[in-house]
PDB file of C-alpha atoms in Angstrom:
ATOM      1  CA  UNK W  24       9.892  37.934 -42.200  1.00  0.00           C
ATOM      2  CA  UNK W  25      10.718  36.048 -45.351  1.00  0.00           C
ATOM      3  CA  UNK W  26       9.066  32.629 -45.493  1.00  0.00           C
ATOM      4  CA  UNK W  27       9.898  31.455 -49.002  1.00  0.00           C
ATOM      5  CA  UNK W  28      12.610  29.013 -49.924  1.00  0.00           C
ATOM      6  CA  UNK W  29      12.229  26.776 -46.838  1.00  0.00           C
ATOM      7  CA  UNK W  30      13.233  23.214 -47.563  1.00  0.00           C
ATOM      8  CA  UNK W  31      12.308  20.382 -45.228  1.00  0.00           C
ATOM      9  CA  UNK W  32      14.166  17.822 -47.272  1.00  0.00           C
ATOM     10  CA  UNK W  33      10.834  16.124 -47.998  1.00  0.00           C
ATOM     11  CA  UNK W  34       9.020  16.555 -51.306  1.00  0.00           C
ATOM     12  CA  UNK W  35       5.594  16.052 -49.719  1.00  0.00           C
ATOM     13  CA  UNK W  36       6.235  18.646 -47.027  1.00  0.00           C
ATOM     14  CA  UNK W  37       7.812  21.095 -49.453  1.00  0.00           C
ATOM     15  CA  UNK W  38       4.578  21.069 -51.465  1.00  0.00           C
ATOM     16  CA  UNK W  39       2.622  22.558 -48.525  1.00  0.00           C
ATOM     17  CA  UNK W  40       2.267  26.199 -49.447  1.00  0.00           C
ATOM     18  CA  UNK W  41       0.246  27.832 -46.640  1.00  0.00           C
ATOM     19  CA  UNK W  42       2.697  30.277 -45.070  1.00  0.00           C
ATOM     20  CA  UNK W  43       1.586  32.931 -42.551  1.00  0.00           C
ATOM     21  CA  UNK W  44       3.987  35.873 -42.696  1.00  0.00           C
ATOM     22  CA  UNK W  45       3.690  37.420 -39.231  1.00  0.00           C
ATOM     23  CA  UNK W  46       3.079  36.644 -35.573  1.00  0.00           C
ATOM     24  CA  UNK W  47      -0.464  35.416 -34.957  1.00  0.00           C
ATOM     25  CA  UNK W  48      -1.044  36.728 -31.432  1.00  0.00           C
ATOM     26  CA  UNK W  49      -2.574  39.054 -30.381  1.00  0.00           C
ATOM     27  CA  UNK W  50      -3.881  40.224 -33.762  1.00  0.00           C
ATOM     28  CA  UNK W  51      -5.896  37.040 -34.214  1.00  0.00           C
ATOM     29  CA  UNK W  52      -7.585  34.561 -31.887  1.00  0.00           C
ATOM     30  CA  UNK W  53      -6.578  30.979 -32.572  1.00  0.00           C
ATOM     31  CA  UNK W  54      -9.461  28.487 -32.737  1.00  0.00           C
ATOM     32  CA  UNK W  55      -8.445  24.819 -32.718  1.00  0.00           C
ATOM     33  CA  UNK W  56     -10.026  21.410 -33.056  1.00  0.00           C
ATOM     34  CA  UNK W  57      -8.078  18.830 -31.001  1.00  0.00           C
ATOM     35  CA  UNK W  58      -7.551  15.099 -31.349  1.00  0.00           C
ATOM     36  CA  UNK W  59      -6.075  12.364 -33.497  1.00  0.00           C
ATOM     37  CA  UNK W  60      -7.472  10.855 -36.720  1.00  0.00           C
ATOM     38  CA  UNK W  61      -6.877   7.343 -35.345  1.00  0.00           C
ATOM     39  CA  UNK W  62      -9.166   7.858 -32.338  1.00  0.00           C
ATOM     40  CA  UNK W  63     -12.801   8.892 -32.114  1.00  0.00           C
ATOM     41  CA  UNK W  64     -12.482   9.204 -28.325  1.00  0.00           C
ATOM     42  CA  UNK W  65      -9.466  11.520 -28.200  1.00  0.00           C
ATOM     43  CA  UNK W  66     -11.256  14.546 -29.626  1.00  0.00           C
ATOM     44  CA  UNK W  67     -13.309  16.168 -32.353  1.00  0.00           C
ATOM     45  CA  UNK W  68     -10.404  16.084 -34.822  1.00  0.00           C
ATOM     46  CA  UNK W  69     -10.766  12.310 -35.154  1.00  0.00           C
ATOM     47  CA  UNK W  70     -14.425  11.856 -34.309  1.00  0.00           C
ATOM     48  CA  UNK W  71     -15.727  12.640 -37.792  1.00  0.00           C
ATOM     49  CA  UNK W  72     -14.455  12.204 -41.364  1.00  0.00           C
ATOM     50  CA  UNK W  73     -12.250  15.075 -42.528  1.00  0.00           C
ATOM     51  CA  UNK W  74     -14.861  17.015 -44.504  1.00  0.00           C
ATOM     52  CA  UNK W  75     -17.482  16.801 -41.747  1.00  0.00           C
ATOM     53  CA  UNK W  76     -14.915  17.774 -39.110  1.00  0.00           C
ATOM     54  CA  UNK W  77     -13.832  20.841 -41.097  1.00  0.00           C
ATOM     55  CA  UNK W  78     -17.464  21.811 -41.719  1.00  0.00           C
ATOM     56  CA  UNK W  79     -18.109  21.707 -37.992  1.00  0.00           C
ATOM     57  CA  UNK W  80     -14.943  23.725 -37.365  1.00  0.00           C
ATOM     58  CA  UNK W  81     -16.090  26.466 -39.739  1.00  0.00           C
ATOM     59  CA  UNK W  82     -19.590  26.524 -38.230  1.00  0.00           C
ATOM     60  CA  UNK W  83     -18.196  26.825 -34.691  1.00  0.00           C
ATOM     61  CA  UNK W  84     -15.865  29.628 -35.758  1.00  0.00           C
ATOM     62  CA  UNK W  85     -18.898  31.596 -36.983  1.00  0.00           C
ATOM     63  CA  UNK W  86     -20.355  31.436 -33.472  1.00  0.00           C
ATOM     64  CA  UNK W  87     -17.189  32.930 -32.042  1.00  0.00           C
ATOM     65  CA  UNK W  88     -16.987  35.594 -34.718  1.00  0.00           C
ATOM     66  CA  UNK W  89     -20.519  36.689 -33.782  1.00  0.00           C
ATOM     67  CA  UNK W  90     -19.505  36.871 -30.130  1.00  0.00           C
ATOM     68  CA  UNK W  91     -16.410  38.968 -30.905  1.00  0.00           C
ATOM     69  CA  UNK W  92     -16.589  40.473 -34.413  1.00  0.00           C
ATOM     70  CA  UNK W  93     -13.582  42.705 -33.757  1.00  0.00           C
ATOM     71  CA  UNK W  94     -11.016  39.911 -33.420  1.00  0.00           C
ATOM     72  CA  UNK W  95     -10.175  37.876 -36.548  1.00  0.00           C
ATOM     73  CA  UNK W  96      -9.978  34.121 -36.041  1.00  0.00           C
ATOM     74  CA  UNK W  97      -7.145  31.873 -37.175  1.00  0.00           C
ATOM     75  CA  UNK W  98      -8.430  28.299 -37.689  1.00  0.00           C
ATOM     76  CA  UNK W  99      -6.223  25.522 -36.315  1.00  0.00           C
ATOM     77  CA  UNK W 100      -5.977  21.753 -36.057  1.00  0.00           C
ATOM     78  CA  UNK W 101      -4.327  20.456 -32.879  1.00  0.00           C
ATOM     79  CA  UNK W 102      -2.963  16.944 -33.447  1.00  0.00           C
ATOM     80  CA  UNK W 103      -1.761  14.680 -30.661  1.00  0.00           C
ATOM     81  CA  UNK W 104       1.377  13.754 -32.583  1.00  0.00           C
ATOM     82  CA  UNK W 105       3.075  11.893 -29.724  1.00  0.00           C
ATOM     83  CA  UNK W 106       0.593  10.054 -27.530  1.00  0.00           C
ATOM     84  CA  UNK W 107       1.187   8.782 -23.992  1.00  0.00           C
ATOM     85  CA  UNK W 108       0.711   5.028 -23.604  1.00  0.00           C
ATOM     86  CA  UNK W 109      -0.053   2.636 -20.768  1.00  0.00           C
ATOM     87  CA  UNK W 110       2.691   0.246 -21.888  1.00  0.00           C
ATOM     88  CA  UNK W 111       6.419   1.105 -21.950  1.00  0.00           C
ATOM     89  CA  UNK W 112       7.129   0.099 -25.548  1.00  0.00           C
ATOM     90  CA  UNK W 113      10.506  -1.078 -26.831  1.00  0.00           C
ATOM     91  CA  UNK W 114      12.483   1.844 -25.390  1.00  0.00           C
ATOM     92  CA  UNK W 115      10.539   2.297 -22.153  1.00  0.00           C
ATOM     93  CA  UNK W 116       9.201   5.689 -23.215  1.00  0.00           C
ATOM     94  CA  UNK W 117       5.498   5.057 -22.522  1.00  0.00           C
ATOM     95  CA  UNK W 118       4.620   7.056 -25.631  1.00  0.00           C
ATOM     96  CA  UNK W 119       3.779   6.445 -29.277  1.00  0.00           C
ATOM     97  CA  UNK W 120       5.035   8.695 -32.045  1.00  0.00           C
ATOM     98  CA  UNK W 121       2.590   9.107 -34.887  1.00  0.00           C
ATOM     99  CA  UNK W 122       3.921   8.063 -38.265  1.00  0.00           C
ATOM    100  CA  UNK W 123       5.005  10.493 -40.963  1.00  0.00           C
ATOM    101  CA  UNK W 124       1.915   9.392 -42.882  1.00  0.00           C
ATOM    102  CA  UNK W 125      -0.461  10.441 -40.089  1.00  0.00           C
ATOM    103  CA  UNK W 126       1.245  13.760 -39.392  1.00  0.00           C
ATOM    104  CA  UNK W 127       1.490  14.667 -43.082  1.00  0.00           C
ATOM    105  CA  UNK W 128      -2.199  13.841 -43.540  1.00  0.00           C
ATOM    106  CA  UNK W 129      -3.242  16.368 -40.887  1.00  0.00           C
ATOM    107  CA  UNK W 130      -0.740  18.923 -42.182  1.00  0.00           C
ATOM    108  CA  UNK W 131      -2.322  18.555 -45.610  1.00  0.00           C
ATOM    109  CA  UNK W 132      -5.784  19.104 -44.121  1.00  0.00           C
ATOM    110  CA  UNK W 133      -4.567  22.296 -42.487  1.00  0.00           C
ATOM    111  CA  UNK W 134      -2.715  23.483 -45.566  1.00  0.00           C
ATOM    112  CA  UNK W 135      -5.807  23.056 -47.747  1.00  0.00           C
ATOM    113  CA  UNK W 136      -8.003  24.847 -45.186  1.00  0.00           C
ATOM    114  CA  UNK W 137      -5.672  27.781 -44.423  1.00  0.00           C
ATOM    115  CA  UNK W 138      -5.472  26.417 -40.885  1.00  0.00           C
ATOM    116  CA  UNK W 139      -2.351  26.321 -38.775  1.00  0.00           C
ATOM    117  CA  UNK W 140      -1.469  22.970 -37.190  1.00  0.00           C
ATOM    118  CA  UNK W 141      -0.268  22.230 -33.671  1.00  0.00           C
ATOM    119  CA  UNK W 142       1.713  19.069 -33.006  1.00  0.00           C
ATOM    120  CA  UNK W 143       1.181  18.042 -29.392  1.00  0.00           C
ATOM    121  CA  UNK W 144       3.630  16.034 -27.290  1.00  0.00           C
ATOM    122  CA  UNK W 145       2.532  13.683 -24.510  1.00  0.00           C
ATOM    123  CA  UNK W 146       6.027  12.553 -23.579  1.00  0.00           C
ATOM    124  CA  UNK W 147       5.296   9.841 -21.015  1.00  0.00           C
ATOM    125  CA  UNK W 148       8.747   8.800 -19.730  1.00  0.00           C
ATOM    126  CA  UNK W 149      10.630   9.914 -22.859  1.00  0.00           C
ATOM    127  CA  UNK W 150      12.875  13.010 -22.596  1.00  0.00           C
ATOM    128  CA  UNK W 151      11.301  16.080 -24.172  1.00  0.00           C
ATOM    129  CA  UNK W 152      14.295  17.010 -26.333  1.00  0.00           C
ATOM    130  CA  UNK W 153      14.289  13.983 -28.682  1.00  0.00           C
ATOM    131  CA  UNK W 154      10.504  14.177 -29.048  1.00  0.00           C
ATOM    132  CA  UNK W 155      10.761  17.784 -30.236  1.00  0.00           C
ATOM    133  CA  UNK W 156      13.624  16.797 -32.519  1.00  0.00           C
ATOM    134  CA  UNK W 157      11.375  14.141 -34.082  1.00  0.00           C
ATOM    135  CA  UNK W 158       8.933  16.902 -35.023  1.00  0.00           C
ATOM    136  CA  UNK W 159      11.534  19.443 -36.143  1.00  0.00           C
ATOM    137  CA  UNK W 160      11.166  18.858 -39.879  1.00  0.00           C
ATOM    138  CA  UNK W 161       7.476  19.718 -39.556  1.00  0.00           C
ATOM    139  CA  UNK W 162       8.067  22.710 -37.287  1.00  0.00           C
ATOM    140  CA  UNK W 163      10.201  24.278 -40.025  1.00  0.00           C
ATOM    141  CA  UNK W 164       6.962  24.969 -41.868  1.00  0.00           C
ATOM    142  CA  UNK W 165       5.583  28.445 -41.054  1.00  0.00           C
ATOM    143  CA  UNK W 166       2.072  27.145 -40.282  1.00  0.00           C
ATOM    144  CA  UNK W 167       3.129  24.398 -37.848  1.00  0.00           C
ATOM    145  CA  UNK W 168       3.333  25.050 -34.095  1.00  0.00           C
ATOM    146  CA  UNK W 169       3.883  23.044 -30.890  1.00  0.00           C
ATOM    147  CA  UNK W 170       1.917  21.899 -27.863  1.00  0.00           C
ATOM    148  CA  UNK W 171       3.294  20.197 -24.739  1.00  0.00           C
ATOM    149  CA  UNK W 172       1.109  18.449 -22.169  1.00  0.00           C
ATOM    150  CA  UNK W 173       2.290  18.317 -18.538  1.00  0.00           C
ATOM    151  CA  UNK W 174      -0.489  15.868 -17.667  1.00  0.00           C
ATOM    152  CA  UNK W 175       1.487  13.113 -19.374  1.00  0.00           C
ATOM    153  CA  UNK W 176       4.994  14.246 -18.387  1.00  0.00           C
ATOM    154  CA  UNK W 177       5.676  11.538 -15.838  1.00  0.00           C
ATOM    155  CA  UNK W 178       8.663  12.885 -13.919  1.00  0.00           C
ATOM    156  CA  UNK W 179       7.738  10.693 -10.921  1.00  0.00           C
ATOM    157  CA  UNK W 180       8.085   7.509 -12.971  1.00  0.00           C
ATOM    158  CA  UNK W 181       4.377   6.706 -12.683  1.00  0.00           C
ATOM    159  CA  UNK W 182       2.542   5.168 -15.602  1.00  0.00           C
ATOM    160  CA  UNK W 183       0.713   7.734 -17.764  1.00  0.00           C
ATOM    161  CA  UNK W 184      -2.935   8.007 -16.807  1.00  0.00           C
ATOM    162  CA  UNK W 185      -2.432   6.896 -13.197  1.00  0.00           C
ATOM    163  CA  UNK W 186      -1.302  10.315 -11.927  1.00  0.00           C
ATOM    164  CA  UNK W 187      -1.188  13.867 -13.285  1.00  0.00           C
ATOM    165  CA  UNK W 188       2.301  14.738 -14.486  1.00  0.00           C
ATOM    166  CA  UNK W 189       4.154  18.041 -14.533  1.00  0.00           C
ATOM    167  CA  UNK W 190       6.649  20.311 -16.253  1.00  0.00           C
ATOM    168  CA  UNK W 191       9.084  22.651 -14.581  1.00  0.00           C
ATOM    169  CA  UNK W 192       9.812  26.110 -15.967  1.00  0.00           C
ATOM    170  CA  UNK W 193      13.125  24.649 -17.158  1.00  0.00           C
ATOM    171  CA  UNK W 194      11.241  22.219 -19.427  1.00  0.00           C
ATOM    172  CA  UNK W 195       9.099  24.999 -20.880  1.00  0.00           C
ATOM    173  CA  UNK W 196      12.218  27.111 -21.413  1.00  0.00           C
ATOM    174  CA  UNK W 197      13.767  24.138 -23.233  1.00  0.00           C
ATOM    175  CA  UNK W 198      10.785  24.054 -25.597  1.00  0.00           C
ATOM    176  CA  UNK W 199      10.917  27.830 -26.079  1.00  0.00           C
ATOM    177  CA  UNK W 200      14.628  27.736 -26.888  1.00  0.00           C
ATOM    178  CA  UNK W 201      14.128  24.850 -29.319  1.00  0.00           C
ATOM    179  CA  UNK W 202      11.364  26.685 -31.177  1.00  0.00           C
ATOM    180  CA  UNK W 203      13.317  29.949 -31.187  1.00  0.00           C
ATOM    181  CA  UNK W 204      16.203  28.161 -32.873  1.00  0.00           C
ATOM    182  CA  UNK W 205      13.869  26.744 -35.530  1.00  0.00           C
ATOM    183  CA  UNK W 206      12.519  30.259 -36.167  1.00  0.00           C
ATOM    184  CA  UNK W 207      16.004  31.728 -36.428  1.00  0.00           C
ATOM    185  CA  UNK W 208      17.446  29.017 -38.687  1.00  0.00           C
ATOM    186  CA  UNK W 209      14.507  29.120 -41.103  1.00  0.00           C
ATOM    187  CA  UNK W 210      13.741  32.857 -40.958  1.00  0.00           C
ATOM    188  CA  UNK W 211      10.048  32.283 -40.267  1.00  0.00           C
ATOM    189  CA  UNK W 212       7.437  34.073 -38.090  1.00  0.00           C
ATOM    190  CA  UNK W 213       7.247  33.391 -34.337  1.00  0.00           C
ATOM    191  CA  UNK W 214       6.034  30.007 -33.214  1.00  0.00           C
ATOM    192  CA  UNK W 215       3.149  29.472 -30.804  1.00  0.00           C
ATOM    193  CA  UNK W 216       3.771  27.117 -27.872  1.00  0.00           C
ATOM    194  CA  UNK W 217       0.638  25.825 -26.135  1.00  0.00           C
ATOM    195  CA  UNK W 218       1.139  24.480 -22.606  1.00  0.00           C
ATOM    196  CA  UNK W 219      -1.878  22.684 -21.127  1.00  0.00           C
ATOM    197  CA  UNK W 220      -2.751  23.144 -17.464  1.00  0.00           C
ATOM    198  CA  UNK W 221      -5.624  22.387 -15.093  1.00  0.00           C
ATOM    199  CA  UNK W 222      -3.993  21.895 -11.660  1.00  0.00           C
ATOM    200  CA  UNK W 223      -1.574  23.799  -9.469  1.00  0.00           C
ATOM    201  CA  UNK W 224       1.070  21.097  -9.607  1.00  0.00           C
ATOM    202  CA  UNK W 225       1.214  20.697 -13.385  1.00  0.00           C
ATOM    203  CA  UNK W 226       3.533  23.701 -13.790  1.00  0.00           C
ATOM    204  CA  UNK W 227       6.418  24.211 -11.368  1.00  0.00           C
ATOM    205  CA  UNK W 228       8.205  27.551 -10.853  1.00  0.00           C
ATOM    206  CA  UNK W 229       6.173  29.452 -13.435  1.00  0.00           C
ATOM    207  CA  UNK W 230       7.941  32.711 -12.542  1.00  0.00           C
ATOM    208  CA  UNK W 231      11.127  31.273 -14.047  1.00  0.00           C
ATOM    209  CA  UNK W 232       9.600  30.851 -17.515  1.00  0.00           C
ATOM    210  CA  UNK W 233      11.552  33.125 -19.847  1.00  0.00           C
ATOM    211  CA  UNK W 234       9.837  34.925 -22.714  1.00  0.00           C
ATOM    212  CA  UNK W 235      11.412  35.033 -26.160  1.00  0.00           C
ATOM    213  CA  UNK W 236      10.229  37.245 -29.053  1.00  0.00           C
ATOM    214  CA  UNK W 237      10.463  34.243 -31.405  1.00  0.00           C
ATOM    215  CA  UNK W 238       7.922  32.216 -29.399  1.00  0.00           C
ATOM    216  CA  UNK W 239       4.413  33.080 -28.192  1.00  0.00           C
ATOM    217  CA  UNK W 240       3.522  31.088 -25.055  1.00  0.00           C
ATOM    218  CA  UNK W 241      -0.114  30.175 -24.412  1.00  0.00           C
ATOM    219  CA  UNK W 242      -1.083  28.733 -21.040  1.00  0.00           C
ATOM    220  CA  UNK W 243      -4.214  26.735 -21.864  1.00  0.00           C
ATOM    221  CA  UNK W 244      -6.837  25.974 -19.195  1.00  0.00           C
ATOM    222  CA  UNK W 245      -7.397  22.338 -20.077  1.00  0.00           C
ATOM    223  CA  UNK W 246      -9.832  21.044 -17.460  1.00  0.00           C
ATOM    224  CA  UNK W 247     -13.342  19.739 -18.031  1.00  0.00           C
ATOM    225  CA  UNK W 248     -16.440  20.134 -15.907  1.00  0.00           C
ATOM    226  CA  UNK W 249     -19.252  22.581 -15.139  1.00  0.00           C
ATOM    227  CA  UNK W 250     -18.745  26.282 -15.900  1.00  0.00           C
ATOM    228  CA  UNK W 251     -18.127  27.291 -12.284  1.00  0.00           C
ATOM    229  CA  UNK W 252     -15.275  24.787 -11.972  1.00  0.00           C
ATOM    230  CA  UNK W 253     -13.729  25.826 -15.274  1.00  0.00           C
ATOM    231  CA  UNK W 254     -13.904  29.507 -14.325  1.00  0.00           C
ATOM    232  CA  UNK W 255     -12.292  28.806 -10.957  1.00  0.00           C
ATOM    233  CA  UNK W 256      -9.512  26.793 -12.579  1.00  0.00           C
ATOM    234  CA  UNK W 257      -8.858  29.560 -15.085  1.00  0.00           C
ATOM    235  CA  UNK W 258      -8.631  32.092 -12.259  1.00  0.00           C
ATOM    236  CA  UNK W 259      -6.416  29.983  -9.995  1.00  0.00           C
ATOM    237  CA  UNK W 260      -3.984  28.451 -12.493  1.00  0.00           C
ATOM    238  CA  UNK W 261      -3.986  30.815 -15.472  1.00  0.00           C
ATOM    239  CA  UNK W 262      -4.955  34.313 -14.305  1.00  0.00           C
ATOM    240  CA  UNK W 263      -3.119  34.181 -10.957  1.00  0.00           C
ATOM    241  CA  UNK W 264       0.069  32.762 -12.477  1.00  0.00           C
ATOM    242  CA  UNK W 265       0.433  34.780 -15.690  1.00  0.00           C
ATOM    243  CA  UNK W 266       3.031  33.923 -18.322  1.00  0.00           C
ATOM    244  CA  UNK W 267       2.113  35.554 -21.658  1.00  0.00           C
ATOM    245  CA  UNK W 268      -1.097  34.620 -23.532  1.00  0.00           C
ATOM    246  CA  UNK W 269      -3.970  32.498 -22.251  1.00  0.00           C
ATOM    247  CA  UNK W 270      -6.133  29.747 -23.689  1.00  0.00           C
ATOM    248  CA  UNK W 271      -9.330  27.932 -22.771  1.00  0.00           C
ATOM    249  CA  UNK W 272     -10.463  24.429 -23.636  1.00  0.00           C
ATOM    250  CA  UNK W 273     -14.035  23.246 -24.146  1.00  0.00           C
ATOM    251  CA  UNK W 274     -15.174  19.633 -24.308  1.00  0.00           C
ATOM    252  CA  UNK W 275     -18.101  18.606 -26.490  1.00  0.00           C
ATOM    253  CA  UNK W 276     -18.704  15.575 -24.242  1.00  0.00           C
ATOM    254  CA  UNK W 277     -16.780  15.787 -20.964  1.00  0.00           C
ATOM    255  CA  UNK W 278     -18.194  19.194 -20.030  1.00  0.00           C
ATOM    256  CA  UNK W 279     -21.597  17.447 -19.802  1.00  0.00           C
ATOM    257  CA  UNK W 280     -20.427  14.506 -17.668  1.00  0.00           C
ATOM    258  CA  UNK W 281     -21.587  15.900 -14.341  1.00  0.00           C
ATOM    259  CA  UNK W 282     -25.386  16.124 -13.863  1.00  0.00           C
ATOM    260  CA  UNK W 283     -26.665  19.577 -14.745  1.00  0.00           C
ATOM    261  CA  UNK W 284     -23.408  20.604 -16.395  1.00  0.00           C
ATOM    262  CA  UNK W 285     -23.109  22.155 -19.846  1.00  0.00           C
ATOM    263  CA  UNK W 286     -20.604  23.549 -22.284  1.00  0.00           C
ATOM    264  CA  UNK W 287     -19.832  27.245 -21.881  1.00  0.00           C
ATOM    265  CA  UNK W 288     -20.977  29.715 -24.515  1.00  0.00           C
ATOM    266  CA  UNK W 289     -18.484  31.883 -26.418  1.00  0.00           C
ATOM    267  CA  UNK W 290     -19.764  34.997 -24.652  1.00  0.00           C
ATOM    268  CA  UNK W 291     -19.028  33.440 -21.254  1.00  0.00           C
ATOM    269  CA  UNK W 292     -15.480  32.489 -22.186  1.00  0.00           C
ATOM    270  CA  UNK W 293     -14.833  35.918 -23.679  1.00  0.00           C
ATOM    271  CA  UNK W 294     -15.945  37.533 -20.419  1.00  0.00           C
ATOM    272  CA  UNK W 295     -12.969  35.986 -18.597  1.00  0.00           C
ATOM    273  CA  UNK W 296      -9.973  38.068 -17.543  1.00  0.00           C
ATOM    274  CA  UNK W 297      -7.624  38.013 -19.307  1.00  0.00           C
ATOM    275  CA  UNK W 298      -9.594  37.257 -22.452  1.00  0.00           C
ATOM    276  CA  UNK W 299      -8.352  33.930 -23.904  1.00  0.00           C
ATOM    277  CA  UNK W 300      -6.628  34.253 -27.272  1.00  0.00           C
ATOM    278  CA  UNK W 301      -6.498  30.513 -27.908  1.00  0.00           C
ATOM    279  CA  UNK W 302      -9.692  28.437 -27.924  1.00  0.00           C
ATOM    280  CA  UNK W 303      -9.600  24.673 -28.201  1.00  0.00           C
ATOM    281  CA  UNK W 304     -12.439  22.180 -28.572  1.00  0.00           C
ATOM    282  CA  UNK W 305     -11.963  18.489 -27.877  1.00  0.00           C
TER     283      UNK W 305
END
């Protein structure tokens, strides 16, 4: 697909030149660092200064390349671009949109590092459609992709963080259709959509999720805990309810929270069935 000549209407964005020219999956495994530069507690992306964070990313990728030398790795930064909040805010949305300045900063980091960037939505009470529309000018860029987090999709009206939220297949199809339209209008390679999941109830009616050649759906096992729990969750919520591609999340801190627990090794994750094609560290 042709990827030149895309205009975002923004001089800063138009200067970002990293432009993958084909679908990423399954030719490459995506390896992402997750978080927000404004928070050291939200994930590795914001825990260290940029250069140190990217150094750690590259070092971790080498471990995974040793474990599976036959699958190339695509580096990624996974930014929480819309963050769920405990307070309703002016419009009652219980979410905070990151500023253009913050999003552009992380996009620049990715662009300079030949890393793709995921913009993640924790919608709170806000409708999904307008939140995706807010990110559309960034999603026009070939190296920018989308994540949506059911945990903070509060369809029951509860405050984010008090209960685990959910998405229905209809919501995921809405995101797929939105991304497919962006791909079509800008003549760019397929987008990757990461959907986080760690409980049965987080995704409703998964059999009704519709695949689209313009979008690659990754169901990402997002739970923390000891290896046996993570493996069971992957089996019950990812393997048993297949959609398209699968992902697996590892926590540098939370995976150690229970006594005797530890973070899983690359070889252990790669032994799962199906083999995850998206790896995320928080």
